[in-house]
CSV table of C-alpha atoms in Angstrom, one decimal:
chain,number,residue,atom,x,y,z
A,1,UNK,CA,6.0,41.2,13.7
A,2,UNK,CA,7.3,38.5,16.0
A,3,UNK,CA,3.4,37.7,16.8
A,4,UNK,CA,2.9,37.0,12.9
A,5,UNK,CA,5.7,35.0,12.3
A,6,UNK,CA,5.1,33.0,15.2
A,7,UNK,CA,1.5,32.2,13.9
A,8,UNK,CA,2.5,31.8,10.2
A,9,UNK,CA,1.0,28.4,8.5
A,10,UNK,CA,3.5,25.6,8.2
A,11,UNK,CA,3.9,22.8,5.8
A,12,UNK,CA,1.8,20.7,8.5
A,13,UNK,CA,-1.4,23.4,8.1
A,14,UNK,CA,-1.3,23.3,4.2
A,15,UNK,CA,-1.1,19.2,4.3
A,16,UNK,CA,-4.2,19.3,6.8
A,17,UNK,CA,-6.0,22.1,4.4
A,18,UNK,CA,-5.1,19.5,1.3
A,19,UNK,CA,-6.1,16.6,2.8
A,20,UNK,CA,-9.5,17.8,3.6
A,21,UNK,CA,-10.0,18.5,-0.6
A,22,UNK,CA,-8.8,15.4,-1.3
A,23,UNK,CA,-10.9,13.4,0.5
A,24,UNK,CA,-13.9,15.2,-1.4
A,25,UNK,CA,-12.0,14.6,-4.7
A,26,UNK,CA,-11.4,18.5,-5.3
A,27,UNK,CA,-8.9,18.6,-7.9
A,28,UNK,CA,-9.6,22.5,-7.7
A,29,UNK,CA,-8.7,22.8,-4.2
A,30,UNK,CA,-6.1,20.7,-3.9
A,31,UNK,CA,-4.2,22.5,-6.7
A,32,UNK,CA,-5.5,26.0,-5.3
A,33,UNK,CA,-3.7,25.3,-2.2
A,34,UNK,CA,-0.5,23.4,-3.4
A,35,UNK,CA,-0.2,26.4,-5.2
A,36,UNK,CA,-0.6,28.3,-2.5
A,37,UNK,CA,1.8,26.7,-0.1
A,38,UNK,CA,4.4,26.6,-2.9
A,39,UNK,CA,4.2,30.9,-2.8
A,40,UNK,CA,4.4,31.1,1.0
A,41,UNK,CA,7.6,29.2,0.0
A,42,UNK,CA,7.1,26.0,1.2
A,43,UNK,CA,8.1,22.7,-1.0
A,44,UNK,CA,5.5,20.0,-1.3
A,45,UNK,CA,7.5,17.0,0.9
A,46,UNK,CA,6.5,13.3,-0.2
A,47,UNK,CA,3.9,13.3,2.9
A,48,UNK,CA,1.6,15.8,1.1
A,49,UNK,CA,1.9,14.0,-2.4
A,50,UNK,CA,1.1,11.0,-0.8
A,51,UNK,CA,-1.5,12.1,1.0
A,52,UNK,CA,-3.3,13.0,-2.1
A,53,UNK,CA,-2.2,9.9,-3.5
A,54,UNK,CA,-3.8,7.3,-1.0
A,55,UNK,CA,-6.8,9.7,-1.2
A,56,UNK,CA,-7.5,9.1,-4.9
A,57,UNK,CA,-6.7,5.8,-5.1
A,58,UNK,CA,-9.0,5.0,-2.6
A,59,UNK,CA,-11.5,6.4,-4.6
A,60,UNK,CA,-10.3,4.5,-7.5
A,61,UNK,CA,-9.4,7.8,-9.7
A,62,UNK,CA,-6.7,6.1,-11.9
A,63,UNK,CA,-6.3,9.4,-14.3
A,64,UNK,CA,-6.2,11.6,-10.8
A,65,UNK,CA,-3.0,9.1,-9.3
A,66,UNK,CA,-1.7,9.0,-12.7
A,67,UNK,CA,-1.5,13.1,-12.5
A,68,UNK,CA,0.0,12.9,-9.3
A,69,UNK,CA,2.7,10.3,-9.8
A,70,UNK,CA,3.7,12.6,-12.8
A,71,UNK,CA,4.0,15.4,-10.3
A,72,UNK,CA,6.2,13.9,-8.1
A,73,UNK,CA,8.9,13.0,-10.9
A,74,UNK,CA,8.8,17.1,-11.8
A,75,UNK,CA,9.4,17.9,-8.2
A,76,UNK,CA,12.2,17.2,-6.1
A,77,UNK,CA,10.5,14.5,-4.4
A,78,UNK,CA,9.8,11.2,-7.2
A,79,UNK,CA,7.6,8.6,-6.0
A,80,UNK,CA,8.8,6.1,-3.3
A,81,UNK,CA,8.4,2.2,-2.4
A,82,UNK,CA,5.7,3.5,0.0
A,83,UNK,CA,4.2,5.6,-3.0
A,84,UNK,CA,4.2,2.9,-5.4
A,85,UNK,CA,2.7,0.3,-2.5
A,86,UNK,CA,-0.3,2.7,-2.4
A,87,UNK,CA,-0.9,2.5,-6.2
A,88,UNK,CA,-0.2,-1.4,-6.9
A,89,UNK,CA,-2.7,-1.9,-3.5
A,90,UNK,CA,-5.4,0.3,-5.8
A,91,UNK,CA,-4.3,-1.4,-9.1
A,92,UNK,CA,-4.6,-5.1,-7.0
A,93,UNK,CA,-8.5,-3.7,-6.2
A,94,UNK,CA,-9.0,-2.8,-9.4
A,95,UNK,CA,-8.2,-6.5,-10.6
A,96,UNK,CA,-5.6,-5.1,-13.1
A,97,UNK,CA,-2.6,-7.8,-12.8
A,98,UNK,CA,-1.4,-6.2,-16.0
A,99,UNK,CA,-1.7,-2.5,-15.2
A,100,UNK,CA,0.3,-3.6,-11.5
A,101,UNK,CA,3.2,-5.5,-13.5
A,102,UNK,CA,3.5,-2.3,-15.3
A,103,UNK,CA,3.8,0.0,-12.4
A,104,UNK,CA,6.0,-2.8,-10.5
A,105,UNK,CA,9.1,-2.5,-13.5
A,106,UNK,CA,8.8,1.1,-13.9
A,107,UNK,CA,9.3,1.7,-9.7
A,108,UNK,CA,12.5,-1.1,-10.3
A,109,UNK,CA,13.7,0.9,-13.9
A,110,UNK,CA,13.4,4.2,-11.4
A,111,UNK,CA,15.8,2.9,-9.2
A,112,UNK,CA,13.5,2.0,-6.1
A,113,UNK,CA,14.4,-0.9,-3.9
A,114,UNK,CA,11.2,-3.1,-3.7
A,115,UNK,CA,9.4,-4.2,-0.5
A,116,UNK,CA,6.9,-6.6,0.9
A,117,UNK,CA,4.1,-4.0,0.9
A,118,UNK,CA,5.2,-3.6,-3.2
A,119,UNK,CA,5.7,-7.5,-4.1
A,120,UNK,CA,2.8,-8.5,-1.4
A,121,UNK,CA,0.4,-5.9,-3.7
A,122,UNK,CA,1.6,-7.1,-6.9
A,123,UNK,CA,0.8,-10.6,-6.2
A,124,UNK,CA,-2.9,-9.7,-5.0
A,125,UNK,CA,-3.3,-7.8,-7.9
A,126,UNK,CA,-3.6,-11.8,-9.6
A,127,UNK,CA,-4.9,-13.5,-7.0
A,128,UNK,CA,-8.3,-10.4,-6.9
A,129,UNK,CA,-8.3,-11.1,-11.4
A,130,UNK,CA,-8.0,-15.0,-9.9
A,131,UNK,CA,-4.7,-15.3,-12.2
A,132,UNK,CA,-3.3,-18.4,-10.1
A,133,UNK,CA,-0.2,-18.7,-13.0
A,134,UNK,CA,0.6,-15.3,-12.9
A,135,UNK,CA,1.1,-15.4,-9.1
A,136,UNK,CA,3.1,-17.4,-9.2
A,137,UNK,CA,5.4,-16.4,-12.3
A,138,UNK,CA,5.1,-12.8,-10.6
A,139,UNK,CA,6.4,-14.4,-7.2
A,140,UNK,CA,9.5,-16.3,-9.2
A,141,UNK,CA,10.7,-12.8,-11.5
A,142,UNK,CA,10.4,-11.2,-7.6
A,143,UNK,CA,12.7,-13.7,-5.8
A,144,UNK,CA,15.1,-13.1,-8.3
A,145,UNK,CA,14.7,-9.4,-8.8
A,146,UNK,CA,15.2,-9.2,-4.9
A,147,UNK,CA,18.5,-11.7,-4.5
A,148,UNK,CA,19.6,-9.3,-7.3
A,149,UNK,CA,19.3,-5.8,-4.9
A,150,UNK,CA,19.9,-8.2,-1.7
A,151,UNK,CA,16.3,-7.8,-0.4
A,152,UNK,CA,14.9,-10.6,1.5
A,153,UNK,CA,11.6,-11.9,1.0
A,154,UNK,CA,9.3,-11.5,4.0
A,155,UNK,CA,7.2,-14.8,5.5
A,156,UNK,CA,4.5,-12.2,4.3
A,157,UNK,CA,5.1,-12.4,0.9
A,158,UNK,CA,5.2,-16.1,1.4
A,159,UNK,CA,1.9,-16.2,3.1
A,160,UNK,CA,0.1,-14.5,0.1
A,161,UNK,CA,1.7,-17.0,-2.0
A,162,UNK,CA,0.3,-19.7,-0.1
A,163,UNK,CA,-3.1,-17.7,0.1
A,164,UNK,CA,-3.1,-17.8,-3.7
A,165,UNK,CA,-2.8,-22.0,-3.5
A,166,UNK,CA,-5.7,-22.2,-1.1
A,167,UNK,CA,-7.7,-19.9,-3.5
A,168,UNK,CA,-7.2,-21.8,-6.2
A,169,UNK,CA,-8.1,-24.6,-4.8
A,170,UNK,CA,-4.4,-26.3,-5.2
A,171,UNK,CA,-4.3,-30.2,-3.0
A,172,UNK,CA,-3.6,-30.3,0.3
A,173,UNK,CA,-0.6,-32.2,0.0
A,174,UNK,CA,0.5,-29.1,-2.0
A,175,UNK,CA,-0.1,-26.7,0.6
A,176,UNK,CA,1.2,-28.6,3.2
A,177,UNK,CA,4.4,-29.4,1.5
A,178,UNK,CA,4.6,-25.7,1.0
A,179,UNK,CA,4.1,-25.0,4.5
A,180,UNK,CA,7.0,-27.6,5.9
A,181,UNK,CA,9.3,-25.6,3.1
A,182,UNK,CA,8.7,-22.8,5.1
A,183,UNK,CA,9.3,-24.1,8.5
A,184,UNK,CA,12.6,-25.6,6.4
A,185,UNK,CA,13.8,-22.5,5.2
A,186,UNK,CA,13.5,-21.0,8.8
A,187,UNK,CA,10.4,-19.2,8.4
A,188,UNK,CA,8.5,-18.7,12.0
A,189,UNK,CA,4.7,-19.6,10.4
A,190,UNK,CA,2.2,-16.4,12.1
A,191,UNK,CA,-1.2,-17.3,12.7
A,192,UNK,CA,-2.1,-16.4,9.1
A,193,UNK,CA,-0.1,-19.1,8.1
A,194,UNK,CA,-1.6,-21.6,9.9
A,195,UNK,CA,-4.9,-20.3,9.2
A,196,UNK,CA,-4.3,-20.6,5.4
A,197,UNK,CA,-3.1,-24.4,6.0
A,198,UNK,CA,-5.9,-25.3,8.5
A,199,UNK,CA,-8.2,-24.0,6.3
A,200,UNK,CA,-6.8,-26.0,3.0
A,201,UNK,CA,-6.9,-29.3,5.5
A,202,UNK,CA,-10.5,-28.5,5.9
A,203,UNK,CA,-11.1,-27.6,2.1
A,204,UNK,CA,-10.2,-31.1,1.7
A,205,UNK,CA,-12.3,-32.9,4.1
A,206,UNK,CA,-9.0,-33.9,6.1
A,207,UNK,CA,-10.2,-32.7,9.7
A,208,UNK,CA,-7.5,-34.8,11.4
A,209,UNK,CA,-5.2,-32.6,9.6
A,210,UNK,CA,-6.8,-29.6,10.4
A,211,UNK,CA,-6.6,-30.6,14.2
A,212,UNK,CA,-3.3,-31.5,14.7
A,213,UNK,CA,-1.8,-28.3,13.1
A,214,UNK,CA,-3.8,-26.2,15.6
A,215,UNK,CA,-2.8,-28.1,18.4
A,216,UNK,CA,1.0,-27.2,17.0
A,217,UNK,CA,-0.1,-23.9,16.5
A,218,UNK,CA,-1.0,-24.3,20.2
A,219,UNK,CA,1.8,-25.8,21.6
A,220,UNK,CA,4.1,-22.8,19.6
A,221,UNK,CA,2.5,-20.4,21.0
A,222,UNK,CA,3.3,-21.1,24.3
A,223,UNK,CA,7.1,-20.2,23.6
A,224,UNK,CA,6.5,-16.3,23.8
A,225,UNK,CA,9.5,-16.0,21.5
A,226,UNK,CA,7.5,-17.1,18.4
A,227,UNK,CA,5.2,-14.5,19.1
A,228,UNK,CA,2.1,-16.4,18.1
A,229,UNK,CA,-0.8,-15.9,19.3
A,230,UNK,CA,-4.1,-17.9,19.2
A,231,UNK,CA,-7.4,-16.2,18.4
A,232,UNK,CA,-10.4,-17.6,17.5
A,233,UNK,CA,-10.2,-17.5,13.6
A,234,UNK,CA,-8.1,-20.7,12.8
A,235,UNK,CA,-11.3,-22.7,15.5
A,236,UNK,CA,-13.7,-20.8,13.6
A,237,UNK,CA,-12.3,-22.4,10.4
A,238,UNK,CA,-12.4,-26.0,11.8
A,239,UNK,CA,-16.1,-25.1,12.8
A,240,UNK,CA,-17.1,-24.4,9.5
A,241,UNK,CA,-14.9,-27.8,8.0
A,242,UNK,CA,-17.0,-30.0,10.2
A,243,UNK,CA,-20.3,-28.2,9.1
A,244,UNK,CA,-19.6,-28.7,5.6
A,245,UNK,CA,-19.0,-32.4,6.4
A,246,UNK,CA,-22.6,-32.2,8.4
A,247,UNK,CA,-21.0,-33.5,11.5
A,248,UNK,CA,-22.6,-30.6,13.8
A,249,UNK,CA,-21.8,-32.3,17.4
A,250,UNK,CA,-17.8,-31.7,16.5
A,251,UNK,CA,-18.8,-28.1,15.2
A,252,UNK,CA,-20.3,-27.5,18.4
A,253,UNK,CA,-17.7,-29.1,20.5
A,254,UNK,CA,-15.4,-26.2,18.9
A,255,UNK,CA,-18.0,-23.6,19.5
A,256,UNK,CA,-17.4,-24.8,23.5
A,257,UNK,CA,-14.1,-24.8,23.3
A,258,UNK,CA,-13.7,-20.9,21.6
């Protein structure tokens, strides 16, 4: 007896078990064995919901996440921030702005605190359907959604903000003034940032620009306590802006230097 109940399948086994259906899309097996767990008396924890969550909406089964989210309000464990992140990430995919907003106010009605993965998802979902206004309107009703529940906005969320003005093509100047905003408000710009603004300097022919914010991005990232690092992305970028301007000795001076 003590042999059997030392080898008797935990909630760990099960998840393993339904994580192998899911990614196959087995509806049938993932329900035969959630049934399955739940008589050997174990409770489905938000791990194993999720699991089949992420699973599904990577395969882009709306109906299938739909099922499960429905799930998880009838159990003891409702859907999450992390839950919701998954399924706004799927909806941003998906190029379904609308469908995302949706999902976005029914996670806030339900009581959950939003976070950067949430907000950071919700705004792709209109930069991916190229809706530049609604990015931005989506951005605004966040910042003040998040001063009202005291959550802080994450240089993150700012940098997808700032992605959506380079996609849509917004003027430098614009960009730029963004970007000193940031440094303003006390934001450390990453190397994402940098690469966003670089690459807006070189959208716009400006290559002295584009220069002289590496070379800051340089000279910051020798103070280890900005933790910025320099890879070869943002000199890739510059590469490409003198290309475009068919000045190919400069592009290959930057090859050199990477």
């Amino acid at each position: 007896p003590r042999a059997r109940d030392r080898y008797t399948p935990n909630i760990a086994h099960y998840t393993n078990i339904i994580q192998a259906y899911s990614r196959c899309g087995d509806h049938t097996g993932i329900n035969t064995w959630l049934e399955k767990m739940v008589q050997a008396g174990i409770t489905p924890d938000e791990h194993v919901y999720n699991v089949i969550l992420q699973c599904f909406a990577r395969r882009g089964e709306v109906s299938s996440v739909a099922a499960i989210l429905d799930q998880m309000r009838a159990s003891k464990n409702p859907p999450t921030s992390r839950t919701y992140a998954t399924v706004l990430a799927m909806l941003a995919q998906r190029k379904d702005p609308a469908g995302a907003e949706a999902i976005y106010k029914r996670a806030v009605g339900e009581g959950v605190v939003p976070t950067s993965a949430m907000v950071n998802a919700l705004m792709n979902a209109h930069i991916e359907a190229a809706s530049w206004a609604g990015v931005v309107t989506a951005f605004n009703y966040l910042k003040s959604v998040a001063r009202g529940r005291g959550v802080g906005i994450t240089l993150s969320t700012y940098n997808t903000l700032l992605k959506a003005y380079v996609l849509a093509c917004a003027p430098f100047q614009t960009v730029f003034g963004f970007f000193a905003k940031l440094k303003e408000m006390g934001m450390r710009p990453d190397k994402y940032t940098y690469a966003l603004v670089i690459q807006s300097a070189c959208d716009a022919g400006d290559m002295g620009a584009a220069k002289e914010l590496f070379e800051e991005m340089e000279v910051r990232a020798k103070d280890w306590t900005t933790r910025l690092r320099v890879d070869d992305y943002a000199l890739t970028i510059i590469m490409g802006g003198f290309l475009r301007l068919g000045q190919k000795a400069r592009a290959k001076a930057v090859y050199d230097d990477m």
